[in-house]
Amino acid sequence: MTQELSKQSNRLQDGGRIDRSKPLTFTYNGKQYKGFEGDTLASALLANGVDIVGRSFKYSRPRGIVAAGAEEPNAIMQIGSTEATQIPNVRATQQSLYNGLVASTTNGWPNVDNDLMSWVGKVGGKMMPPGFYYKTFMYPKSMWETYESYIRKAAGLGRAPKENDPDIYDKMNQHCDVLIVGAGPAGLMAALTAARAGARVIIADEQNEFGGSLLSTTEALNGKPAAEWVAEVVEELSGFDDVLMLPNSQVNGYHDHNFLTIQQHCTDQFADRAPNGQIAQRLHRVRAKWVILATGAHERPLVYGNNDLPGCMVANAVSTYINRYGVAPGKDLVLMTSNDNAYRTALDWHDAGRNVVAIVDSRKNPQGTFVEAARERGISILVSSGVIEAHGSKRVTDVSIAPLNEVGDAIVGSVVKMAADTVATSGGWSPVIHLSCHTGARPVWNDDIVGFTPGVTVQKQLTAGAINGAFSTVQVLDEGLSAACDALAHLGLSKPDVVLPEADVIEEGKAMALFHIPHTKPTSKAPKQFVDYQNDVTAAGIELACREGFESIEHVKRYTAMGFGTDQGKLGNINGMAIAAKMLKQTIPETGTTIFRPNYTPVTFGAIAGRDCGELFDPKRYTAMHAWHVERGAKFEDVGQWKRAWYYPQGNETMQEALDRECLATRNSVGILDASTLGKIDIQGKDAREFLGRVYSNAWAKLAVGKCRYGLMCGEDGMVFDDGVTSCLAENHFLMTTTSGGAARVLSWLEIYHQTEWPELEVYFNSVTDHWSTMTISGPNSRKLLEKLTDYDVSKDNMAFMDWKPMTVAGVPARVFRISFTGELSFEINVQANYGLHVWKELFEKGAEFDLTPYGTETMHILRAEKGFIIAGQDTDGSVHPFDLGMSWAVSMQKPFSFIGKRGMQREDCVRENRKQLVGLKTLDPKAVLPEGAQGVLDPKAPIPMPMVGHVTSSYWSANLNRSVAMGFVKGGLDKMGEKVYYPLADGRVIEAEICSPVFLDPKGERQNV
Amino acid sequence: MQHYSGFGLLKHSFSHHENWQRVWRNPTPKKKYDVIIVGGGGHGLATAYYLAKEFGVTNVAVIEKGFLGGGNTARNTTIVRSNYLWDEAAHLYEHAMKLWEGLSQDLNYNVMFSQRGCLNLGHTLQDMRDIQRRVNANRLNGIDGEVLDAQQVKEIVPVLDCSDRARYPVMGASWQPRAGVARHDAVAWGFARGADTRGVDLIQQTEVEDLIIEDGTVVGVRTARYGDIRADRVGCVVAGNSSVLAKMGGFELPLESHPLQALVSEPIKPILDTVVMSNQVHGYASQSDKGDLVIGAGIDGYNGYGQRGSYSTIEHTIQAIVEMFPVFSRVRMNRQWGGIVDTCPDACPIISETPVKNLYFNCGWGTGGFKATPGSGHVFAASLAKGEMHPLAKPFSMFRFHNGALVDEHGAAGVAH
Ligand SMILES: Cc1cc2nc3c(=O)[nH]c(=O)nc-3n(C[C@H](O)[C@H](O)[C@H](O)COP(=O)(O)OP(=O)(O)OC[C@H]3O[C@@H](n4cnc5c(N)ncnc54)[C@H](O)[C@@H]3O)c2cc1C
C-alpha cells in the first residue's frame, strides 16, 4: 500500500471516501498508474500528479482538470481497452475508476505533454480571433476544399470505434408520484419526506453515490459527519418498496407533460464492456406526477489571464478532491474569491497540511464564519484584490495579483507576483437550471445570488435547494422538506413525521458580482482570458464579437462558439454574458438569458436506440408459408415490413431464366403466388356500402353479395394512392384488399375519414391481413387444380369471373375469389392463416400433374404488365389521377354523395390537355428492355436541359411474348398512339419506343373469363 | 465594406483586432421604404441582398422579431443539394446551387459551402426505381447525379453498414457530388452584411404585429416597437410563422406548421465525409467541420408553434442512425433542438403573389429550404423589384392549390432536407 501511495504524489495520507484497501490499476496514455476504489478517473490522475489532460482545440494550449463534475470542460478522454469498446469523449470527472481502465487524451502530437501544434497556436493564434474562418479561406476559390480538409483534421475530440458495439442497452418506462432529481441534501430530504408519506418515488443522481455536496463537506449534521446522515437516509430509503434509487444516473431531458429521460450507467461505470448477459446502460423513460429539481449549483470560475494553465481550478473542485478523494492537487495555493463560501477551499487546503499562499478577495471588508476561520489559521488575506494573471508553461508557477477598485473593473495599484502552483477561484454559484430550461421556462436573473434561477414553468415541477439560490445547508434541507410537502399536498398525501437534521449555522458576508478580472493591459492585448475552455473562447473574443455588431447574446454565442462544447457552457456562459453585457453597457438580464437544451450531459446513442436496431429495428412479417419459400430457395424482397418471395431460382438458373420459366408455366399450365401480404380490411356496419362509395372513385351501390369489384382510392387532390379488390361478403359486410405496403396507411385513412368527417356513418374497420393466408392459383389449369381440392362447383356457370364463394378447400373452410391479376383464369384461395401451409402443400401435392409452379413478386409484376394492370406506387406516384391512367371506367362522377378526390381531379390543371398519361411502350428493338425510371424525350438531340415527356414506370422481358413490354407516362400519350419516344440513357444509348396500348396480351380479356 | 481576407486577418492581428468594422448597423427605421421584408432569416436577408445588389432597390428594410438568422436558419442541418425530381423544383434548386458555388466570394464572407456530396440511399426495389427516375431526370436537366450500387456506396462511406445484416439492406443510392453542407449562421450573416453595406436597414427585435392594408393593397406594416412603417411592397419570408402573417393579410395558406427536430453528437474525429440520407430507414447524417455528427429525420406529426418536439422522434432518429451506422452506437448525443417548419401539401414552396395587392409571400419550404436560400432570395428579389413573378417562381404560386398544378416532391423530399 505504501508503494501505491508513494507513486500517488498528491494523495493525502488519510481522509476521503476512497477505499485504500482496494488499489486499482489503470492505463493512461500508455502508462500504468494506480488509484483506489472510489476514485474518479480525474481524481486518480490528479493523485498521480498528472497536470496536462488535453490540448485546446484552436490554440493547442495545455489544459488540466478544472472541475470535479459534469461541468468539467477539459478532461475529455478516450476510453476503451479494445477496438470495439472504444468510447469517445468521456469526462474523466464523471468516470469511476476501475481496474484495467484504459484512457488516453484525444489531442496533441506527438503527445499531449509536448504538442507541436501548440507552436502553430502560439504563432497563428493571433490570426484566429472568433469567426476568423468567415473572413478567410475564400481565395482562391478552388483552395477552400484543401483548407477545409486541414480544419477537419484538427477538429473532433475522441474517435468512434471501428467495430460494432458488443454491448446492449435497454429501456424502461417508469411512472411515479415524485421524481427527485439530485440526491444532495435537498433531494435526500425531499425523498425521505415523500417516501415516508407513502408516495412512489424515484430519486436519481449523476454521481456514483448519493449525498451530493455532503460527500465533500466538512460540515456536521446532527453533530456527526454529514456523510453519516446521508448513509442513514439512504438506508431508510432502500427499505421502501416504492422508492427507486438510481445513482450513476443522469436525468438528461425534461420534456412536455412531465416526461423525463434518465440515463442509468449500469455497468459502464465499472467496465468498458458489460459482463456477459448484463446491459451497459438503461434509459428510463419517466412520467412523473411531480418533479422536484434539487440539482444544486455549479461554481463559476473567475476569468483572468492564462486562467487555462493546468493548476487553475474551480475552488469547490479543489475541496472536493481533498475531502472526497484524499487528493490535494498541488502544494501552494492561491485562492481568489468574490464570496465567503470559497474560503472553505483555503481551509481545506490548509487543514490538509498544504500551504495557502494567500486568499485574494475582491471585496473590501470580508466578514463571516469562514473568513474568521481563515484568519484564525493565520492565512494571509489580500482584500480588494484579484489574480490578474497566472504564469507558467505547463503548470502554474506564479501568479500576478493586483489591487482592484470597488466594483472590480480596474486595477488601482501595483502588481505583485507570488509563487504558487494552484489557483482556485470562485465567482459565486450558478444554479443548475438546465432541466427547467428544457421545458421552455425562461430563467430569471437574481441579483442577490448573482445568477439565474428557474423561470415560471407550466410543468408540475418544484425546485429545492441551491437551484433556487439557497446555499446554506440549513436552508437547503428546509427547501427539500417543503418541496416534498408541496408535492404531497398536490398528490393528496399527508405530511409524515420528519425532523430536519441540525446543521451548523454559518454566517456569510455579502458576495460581490465579479466575473472578469481586469488586466494591466486592455483585454485585447492581455494574455488570453478564457471563458469557454473547450471552445477556446476568450474575453477578448467576446468583446470583439460585440464590437463587430453581434449584439444579441445568441449572436455572441454563435459567433464565438461559446457554450457549444460538450459541457454546454456550464462554467462559462454566465461569465461570457457578463462580459458581453459590460461591452454593450447593459445589465446581464437585458443582454439575454441562458438557454440549455437537452441533454444535460451527453447520452450514448446506443442507449437511446435501445434494442430497436438490427433484427428489432422494424418487425419482419412473414406469411404462413414462409418456411416453404425458404426451403424452395426463394429470393426475397422487402415490401413494407413483409418479406415476400421475389423469385424461385432452380439449380444454376439466372434470375431472368427463373422468371421466364415461372411466367411460361403460369400462362401455359398453372402457377401459384403467396399473396397473403395483400392488406385485408374487414368492413362492417349498416353504412359500410355508403362508406365504400365515398372512399373509392367508382360505384358500390349495386355490388351484390358474392361479388367482387376493383376500386381506386384517391386523395383529396384526386390523385390515386391505393387500389384493390373489395368483395361483398354479406349485405353489410365487405372485405377490402389493399396493396401490401399500403395496408396500414389505408386503414388509418379510412379511420381518419370516419372519425373526423363522417362520424354519423355506422361502419367498423378491422385489419385482418394476418388472419388469412392467401394463395393465388393462376393459369389455364387452375380450375382443374382447384377441383381436386374441393367438392364445390367452381365451373364457370356456378362461379363466374369476379364472384367469390365460401367452400371447403383441402378440408378447411375457405373463401375463394375468382379474380385475376395475371389475366389468366385465376382463383384466390383464402384460408385461416393457421391452415395456410397445409393447404399450400396440398395444392402442390395435387398440382404436381399440372407442374404447379410457384412464382414470386417479380413474375407477378411481369404477368400483370403483359396485361397492362397497374401497381399503385410503381405506376402511380401521387401525381396521377384515374384519367391519367386511362382508367376512366373506374370513376363514377354520378354518385349521389361525391367521393374523395372528385373535386380535386376536376381542377383546371387536372383536366388540361397534355397531362402525363400512362401508356404502353413498345421498344423498336424487341430485345431491348427499357430501364425503369428512364426519362423519355421527343427530340433526343435537344440540348440540355432537355424537355422530358415522362418516365418508364414498369418494364420487363416477357417470355410469353418473346419481347420486352413496358409502361410509362408520356405527355398527352393517350392521343399519341403509334408515335415515337426516345429514352437517352446514362451510358449514352438512346432507346426508341412506340406508344401503344398497355395491354400487350389478350386485349379482349378472354383468358380470365373461361 | 471592409474587405475580408487572410491578409486582413494578419494586418488586424497587429492591432489586436481592435479595428474591425461592425458587420451591420443597428438603425432606427425610416417612415417609409420601397420594400419591406418581414423576417430576417436566410431567405429574407438574401432577398434584401439581391434587391440591393442585383436590382438596385436599396430603400429596403428587413424587419425581424428576434435576432437575424435566429429562426430555422439557425436550426437547420444545412444540407444543400439540387437533385429534385420535377423540372420546376429542379430548376429552382439548381439555380440556388449555382449561386452557392460562388457565394463566399460574392459575399466576401466564407459561408463554408462544402461540396462533399450527398447520397440518397435506396433499400427496396421501388426505392431504386425512384432513384433511377430522379437521376435520369436530373441528368437531362443538367444536374449532376449518378446511380450507385451498394458496393460503390460502401466505397464512399466505409462506416455505412451495407451488409445483409441490416433490416433494410442498402441496395444502392443516388449520388450528387456537388451537394454538400454550408455554415448556416455565416449564410445569414454574410447576406446581412452585404445587404447592410448596400443601404438596407436591418431592424432586429421588432415584431410585425399587423399588415396595413388599404383598399386591398398593402401599404406597410405595424410594429409595437416603431409603430407603422410604410412600404410600396411587402414580402413576407417568415417560415414557420407564415400562416400567422397570412391571417393578418386576411387569407389562408395551405400550410401545416410542424416541429422538426435535429441533434448533434459530441465532436469526434473525421469519420463521415459526405451527407447520407435514407427515406426508408428514416434518418440522415453528415459530419460538421467541428466534428459533430449532424443528424435529423422527419417532422413530428402534430401541429404547433413550440420550438421543440417529442422524445419519441429523437429515439426513432437515433435508431435509424445506429441501424445505418452501427459503429456510432458508442458515440454520444450532445444536443437536440427543434424548429417550426411550414409544410405544403406537395412538399414544394410557395413563392407568390397573394390576394392582397403588393403583398408577396415566400414560404412553405418545410423541412428543406436552407439549400434554396440564395436562389429563393434571388427570384423573390427579382419578383419584388419588378412586381412580377420571376419565371422560376411562377410554378410555385399559391394559386396552384386551387388549379391543381402541384409539383409533388414527396418522393425526392422524403427525409427532406
Ligand atoms: C431541424 C431542422 C433541420 C433542417 N434541415 C434542413 C436541411 O438540412 N437542409 C435544408 O435545405 N433545409 C433544412 N431545414 C429547413 C430550413 O431551415 C428552412 O427551410 C429555411 O431555413 C427557411 O429559411 P427562412 O429564412 O425562410 O426562415 P427562418 O430562418 O425561420 O426565418 C424566418 C424569420 O422570420 C421571423 N419572423 C416570424 N414572424 C415574424 C414577425 N411577425 N415579424 C418579424 N419577424 C418575424 C422569425 O423570427 C425568423 O427569423 C431544416 C429545418 C429545421 C427546423
mmCIF file of N, CA and C in Angstrom, chain A residues 273-347:
data_model
loop_
_atom_site.group_PDB
_atom_site.id
_atom_site.type_symbol
_atom_site.label_atom_id
_atom_site.label_comp_id
_atom_site.label_asym_id
_atom_site.label_seq_id
_atom_site.Cartn_x
_atom_site.Cartn_y
_atom_site.Cartn_z
ATOM 1 N N ARG A 273 -16.827 -2.890 -21.201
ATOM 2 C CA ARG A 273 -17.735 -3.831 -21.853
ATOM 3 C C ARG A 273 -18.572 -4.502 -20.774
ATOM 4 N N ALA A 274 -19.858 -4.548 -20.980
ATOM 5 C CA ALA A 274 -20.742 -5.124 -19.961
ATOM 6 C C ALA A 274 -20.426 -6.605 -19.795
ATOM 7 N N PRO A 275 -20.373 -7.090 -18.554
ATOM 8 C CA PRO A 275 -20.184 -8.525 -18.352
ATOM 9 C C PRO A 275 -21.290 -9.285 -19.070
ATOM 10 N N ASN A 276 -20.973 -10.496 -19.458
ATOM 11 C CA ASN A 276 -21.910 -11.295 -20.236
ATOM 12 C C ASN A 276 -23.322 -11.292 -19.668
ATOM 13 N N GLY A 277 -24.283 -11.018 -20.510
ATOM 14 C CA GLY A 277 -25.666 -11.104 -20.073
ATOM 15 C C GLY A 277 -26.166 -9.856 -19.373
ATOM 16 N N GLN A 278 -25.278 -8.903 -19.145
ATOM 17 C CA GLN A 278 -25.747 -7.675 -18.487
ATOM 18 C C GLN A 278 -25.812 -6.533 -19.491
ATOM 19 N N ILE A 279 -26.593 -5.536 -19.136
ATOM 20 C CA ILE A 279 -26.683 -4.402 -20.038
ATOM 21 C C ILE A 279 -25.731 -3.316 -19.591
ATOM 22 N N ALA A 280 -25.280 -2.532 -20.538
ATOM 23 C CA ALA A 280 -24.324 -1.468 -20.236
ATOM 24 C C ALA A 280 -25.038 -0.267 -19.626
ATOM 25 N N GLN A 281 -26.129 0.106 -20.246
ATOM 26 C CA GLN A 281 -26.857 1.282 -19.774
ATOM 27 C C GLN A 281 -28.346 1.041 -19.954
ATOM 28 N N ARG A 282 -29.098 1.764 -19.159
ATOM 29 C CA ARG A 282 -30.549 1.664 -19.291
ATOM 30 C C ARG A 282 -31.124 3.070 -19.359
ATOM 31 N N LEU A 283 -32.033 3.249 -20.298
ATOM 32 C CA LEU A 283 -32.708 4.535 -20.403
ATOM 33 C C LEU A 283 -34.067 4.418 -19.726
ATOM 34 N N HIS A 284 -34.255 5.172 -18.675
ATOM 35 C CA HIS A 284 -35.565 5.203 -18.025
ATOM 36 C C HIS A 284 -36.368 6.334 -18.640
ATOM 37 N N ARG A 285 -37.549 5.965 -19.089
ATOM 38 C CA ARG A 285 -38.460 6.984 -19.643
ATOM 39 C C ARG A 285 -39.517 7.200 -18.573
ATOM 40 N N VAL A 286 -39.430 8.318 -17.900
ATOM 41 C CA VAL A 286 -40.230 8.502 -16.685
ATOM 42 C C VAL A 286 -41.371 9.483 -16.916
ATOM 43 N N ARG A 287 -42.539 9.086 -16.519
ATOM 44 C CA ARG A 287 -43.677 10.004 -16.494
ATOM 45 C C ARG A 287 -43.950 10.247 -15.016
ATOM 46 N N ALA A 288 -43.688 11.466 -14.562
ATOM 47 C CA ALA A 288 -43.792 11.750 -13.131
ATOM 48 C C ALA A 288 -44.983 12.651 -12.872
ATOM 49 N N LYS A 289 -45.705 12.355 -11.790
ATOM 50 C CA LYS A 289 -46.791 13.271 -11.439
ATOM 51 C C LYS A 289 -46.217 14.611 -11.007
ATOM 52 N N TRP A 290 -45.192 14.542 -10.197
ATOM 53 C CA TRP A 290 -44.490 15.767 -9.793
ATOM 54 C C TRP A 290 -42.994 15.542 -9.909
ATOM 55 N N VAL A 291 -42.321 16.617 -10.227
ATOM 56 C CA VAL A 291 -40.865 16.563 -10.328
ATOM 57 C C VAL A 291 -40.289 17.563 -9.335
ATOM 58 N N ILE A 292 -39.330 17.115 -8.562
ATOM 59 C CA ILE A 292 -38.613 18.063 -7.702
ATOM 60 C C ILE A 292 -37.183 18.158 -8.221
ATOM 61 N N LEU A 293 -36.835 19.341 -8.698
ATOM 62 C CA LEU A 293 -35.463 19.549 -9.154
ATOM 63 C C LEU A 293 -34.637 20.002 -7.961
ATOM 64 N N ALA A 294 -33.692 19.169 -7.594
ATOM 65 C CA ALA A 294 -32.779 19.510 -6.494
ATOM 66 C C ALA A 294 -31.374 19.340 -7.033
ATOM 67 N N THR A 295 -31.136 20.036 -8.138
ATOM 68 C CA THR A 295 -29.941 19.783 -8.942
ATOM 69 C C THR A 295 -28.728 20.597 -8.513
ATOM 70 N N GLY A 296 -28.911 21.456 -7.477
ATOM 71 C CA GLY A 296 -27.748 22.143 -6.942
ATOM 72 C C GLY A 296 -27.244 23.277 -7.807
ATOM 73 N N ALA A 297 -25.948 23.534 -7.690
ATOM 74 C CA ALA A 297 -25.349 24.659 -8.404
ATOM 75 C C ALA A 297 -23.923 24.302 -8.793
ATOM 76 N N HIS A 298 -23.483 24.904 -9.872
ATOM 77 C CA HIS A 298 -22.081 24.750 -10.269
ATOM 78 C C HIS A 298 -21.341 26.041 -9.924
ATOM 79 N N GLU A 299 -20.164 25.867 -9.377
ATOM 80 C CA GLU A 299 -19.400 27.075 -9.048
ATOM 81 C C GLU A 299 -18.819 27.683 -10.317
ATOM 82 N N ARG A 300 -18.811 29.010 -10.337
ATOM 83 C CA ARG A 300 -18.280 29.737 -11.500
ATOM 84 C C ARG A 300 -16.844 30.128 -11.262
ATOM 85 N N PRO A 301 -15.951 29.803 -12.180
ATOM 86 C CA PRO A 301 -14.584 30.290 -12.026
ATOM 87 C C PRO A 301 -14.532 31.763 -12.406
ATOM 88 N N LEU A 302 -13.479 32.430 -12.047
ATOM 89 C CA LEU A 302 -13.286 33.809 -12.492
ATOM 90 C C LEU A 302 -12.389 33.804 -13.727
ATOM 91 N N VAL A 303 -12.526 34.859 -14.493
ATOM 92 C CA VAL A 303 -11.806 34.939 -15.776
ATOM 93 C C VAL A 303 -10.607 35.875 -15.617
ATOM 94 N N TYR A 304 -9.411 35.335 -15.822
ATOM 95 C CA TYR A 304 -8.186 36.163 -15.696
ATOM 96 C C TYR A 304 -7.157 35.642 -16.681
ATOM 97 N N GLY A 305 -6.050 36.301 -16.795
ATOM 98 C CA GLY A 305 -5.056 35.963 -17.813
ATOM 99 C C GLY A 305 -4.474 34.573 -17.600
ATOM 100 N N ASN A 306 -4.384 33.809 -18.669
ATOM 101 C CA ASN A 306 -3.847 32.444 -18.633
ATOM 102 C C ASN A 306 -4.565 31.554 -17.619
ATOM 103 N N ASN A 307 -5.833 31.814 -17.448
ATOM 104 C CA ASN A 307 -6.591 31.034 -16.464
ATOM 105 C C ASN A 307 -6.822 29.596 -16.899
ATOM 106 N N ASP A 308 -6.241 29.247 -18.061
ATOM 107 C CA ASP A 308 -6.413 27.865 -18.500
ATOM 108 C C ASP A 308 -5.173 27.022 -18.211
ATOM 109 N N LEU A 309 -4.170 27.599 -17.584
ATOM 110 C CA LEU A 309 -2.980 26.804 -17.272
ATOM 111 C C LEU A 309 -3.342 25.678 -16.314
ATOM 112 N N PRO A 310 -2.791 24.495 -16.526
ATOM 113 C CA PRO A 310 -3.022 23.442 -15.540
ATOM 114 C C PRO A 310 -2.641 23.936 -14.142
ATOM 115 N N GLY A 311 -3.494 23.652 -13.187
ATOM 116 C CA GLY A 311 -3.303 24.185 -11.842
ATOM 117 C C GLY A 311 -4.351 25.239 -11.514
ATOM 118 N N CYS A 312 -5.006 25.761 -12.541
ATOM 119 C CA CYS A 312 -6.099 26.708 -12.307
ATOM 120 C C CYS A 312 -7.389 25.908 -12.199
ATOM 121 N N MET A 313 -8.054 26.038 -11.074
ATOM 122 C CA MET A 313 -9.240 25.208 -10.862
ATOM 123 C C MET A 313 -10.365 26.006 -10.231
ATOM 124 N N VAL A 314 -11.513 25.411 -10.261
ATOM 125 C CA VAL A 314 -12.658 25.976 -9.555
ATOM 126 C C VAL A 314 -12.476 25.634 -8.073
ATOM 127 N N ALA A 315 -12.761 26.602 -7.198
ATOM 128 C CA ALA A 315 -12.449 26.428 -5.775
ATOM 129 C C ALA A 315 -13.083 25.168 -5.201
ATOM 130 N N ASN A 316 -14.367 25.025 -5.412
ATOM 131 C CA ASN A 316 -15.052 23.910 -4.792
ATOM 132 C C ASN A 316 -14.525 22.560 -5.262
ATOM 133 N N ALA A 317 -14.055 22.524 -6.507
ATOM 134 C CA ALA A 317 -13.499 21.274 -7.019
ATOM 135 C C ALA A 317 -12.273 20.883 -6.201
ATOM 136 N N VAL A 318 -11.475 21.877 -5.852
ATOM 137 C CA VAL A 318 -10.280 21.597 -5.042
ATOM 138 C C VAL A 318 -10.706 20.978 -3.712
ATOM 139 N N SER A 319 -11.725 21.545 -3.101
ATOM 140 C CA SER A 319 -12.221 20.987 -1.839
ATOM 141 C C SER A 319 -12.704 19.567 -2.021
ATOM 142 N N THR A 320 -13.409 19.345 -3.119
ATOM 143 C CA THR A 320 -13.931 18.004 -3.378
ATOM 144 C C THR A 320 -12.799 16.998 -3.499
ATOM 145 N N TYR A 321 -11.764 17.386 -4.237
ATOM 146 C CA TYR A 321 -10.647 16.438 -4.383
ATOM 147 C C TYR A 321 -10.000 16.148 -3.025
ATOM 148 N N ILE A 322 -9.909 17.172 -2.191
ATOM 149 C CA ILE A 322 -9.296 16.938 -0.877
ATOM 150 C C ILE A 322 -10.208 16.082 0.001
ATOM 151 N N ASN A 323 -11.462 16.523 0.140
ATOM 152 C CA ASN A 323 -12.326 15.899 1.141
ATOM 153 C C ASN A 323 -12.910 14.570 0.699
ATOM 154 N N ARG A 324 -13.187 14.448 -0.595
ATOM 155 C CA ARG A 324 -13.858 13.224 -1.025
ATOM 156 C C ARG A 324 -12.872 12.182 -1.523
ATOM 157 N N TYR A 325 -11.797 12.670 -2.141
ATOM 158 C CA TYR A 325 -10.887 11.708 -2.766
ATOM 159 C C TYR A 325 -9.516 11.642 -2.088
ATOM 160 N N GLY A 326 -9.307 12.487 -1.056
ATOM 161 C CA GLY A 326 -8.000 12.458 -0.402
ATOM 162 C C GLY A 326 -6.881 12.856 -1.342
ATOM 163 N N VAL A 327 -7.143 13.829 -2.165
ATOM 164 C CA VAL A 327 -6.120 14.292 -3.112
ATOM 165 C C VAL A 327 -5.977 15.799 -2.976
ATOM 166 N N ALA A 328 -4.767 16.265 -2.766
ATOM 167 C CA ALA A 328 -4.519 17.697 -2.816
ATOM 168 C C ALA A 328 -3.789 17.972 -4.125
ATOM 169 N N PRO A 329 -4.472 18.622 -5.065
ATOM 170 C CA PRO A 329 -3.898 18.693 -6.409
ATOM 171 C C PRO A 329 -2.784 19.727 -6.559
ATOM 172 N N GLY A 330 -1.973 19.950 -5.541
ATOM 173 C CA GLY A 330 -0.859 20.884 -5.666
ATOM 174 C C GLY A 330 -0.255 21.112 -4.302
ATOM 175 N N LYS A 331 0.649 22.094 -4.250
ATOM 176 C CA LYS A 331 1.328 22.359 -2.971
ATOM 177 C C LYS A 331 0.995 23.747 -2.434
ATOM 178 N N ASP A 332 1.126 24.732 -3.315
ATOM 179 C CA ASP A 332 0.963 26.113 -2.866
ATOM 180 C C ASP A 332 -0.240 26.742 -3.554
ATOM 181 N N LEU A 333 -1.211 27.094 -2.744
ATOM 182 C CA LEU A 333 -2.489 27.545 -3.303
ATOM 183 C C LEU A 333 -2.678 29.048 -3.168
ATOM 184 N N VAL A 334 -3.155 29.640 -4.259
ATOM 185 C CA VAL A 334 -3.729 30.975 -4.158
ATOM 186 C C VAL A 334 -5.215 30.837 -4.436
ATOM 187 N N LEU A 335 -6.013 31.344 -3.533
ATOM 188 C CA LEU A 335 -7.464 31.290 -3.738
ATOM 189 C C LEU A 335 -7.957 32.686 -4.064
ATOM 190 N N MET A 336 -8.669 32.811 -5.170
ATOM 191 C CA MET A 336 -9.280 34.098 -5.487
ATOM 192 C C MET A 336 -10.786 33.935 -5.394
ATOM 193 N N THR A 337 -11.405 34.886 -4.675
ATOM 194 C CA THR A 337 -12.851 34.732 -4.496
ATOM 195 C C THR A 337 -13.554 36.075 -4.431
ATOM 196 N N SER A 338 -14.851 36.020 -4.695
ATOM 197 C CA SER A 338 -15.695 37.205 -4.562
ATOM 198 C C SER A 338 -16.727 36.957 -3.468
ATOM 199 N N ASN A 339 -16.543 35.821 -2.734
ATOM 200 C CA ASN A 339 -17.559 35.445 -1.742
ATOM 201 C C ASN A 339 -16.920 34.690 -0.585
ATOM 202 N N ASP A 340 -17.682 34.503 0.468
ATOM 203 C CA ASP A 340 -17.174 33.802 1.657
ATOM 204 C C ASP A 340 -17.020 32.308 1.439
ATOM 205 N N ASN A 341 -17.998 31.790 0.716
ATOM 206 C CA ASN A 341 -18.135 30.357 0.609
ATOM 207 C C ASN A 341 -16.840 29.670 0.210
ATOM 208 N N ALA A 342 -16.143 30.303 -0.748
ATOM 209 C CA ALA A 342 -14.943 29.673 -1.302
ATOM 210 C C ALA A 342 -13.802 29.629 -0.287
ATOM 211 N N TYR A 343 -13.933 30.380 0.790
ATOM 212 C CA TYR A 343 -12.879 30.328 1.817
ATOM 213 C C TYR A 343 -12.668 28.895 2.302
ATOM 214 N N ARG A 344 -13.749 28.107 2.181
ATOM 215 C CA ARG A 344 -13.648 26.722 2.655
ATOM 216 C C ARG A 344 -12.508 25.981 1.965
ATOM 217 N N THR A 345 -12.277 26.344 0.707
ATOM 218 C CA THR A 345 -11.219 25.664 -0.037
ATOM 219 C C THR A 345 -9.852 25.950 0.591
ATOM 220 N N ALA A 346 -9.658 27.191 0.994
ATOM 221 C CA ALA A 346 -8.389 27.531 1.640
ATOM 222 C C ALA A 346 -8.268 26.791 2.974
ATOM 223 N N LEU A 347 -9.392 26.692 3.676
ATOM 224 C CA LEU A 347 -9.361 25.991 4.964
ATOM 225 C C LEU A 347 -9.026 24.520 4.748
#
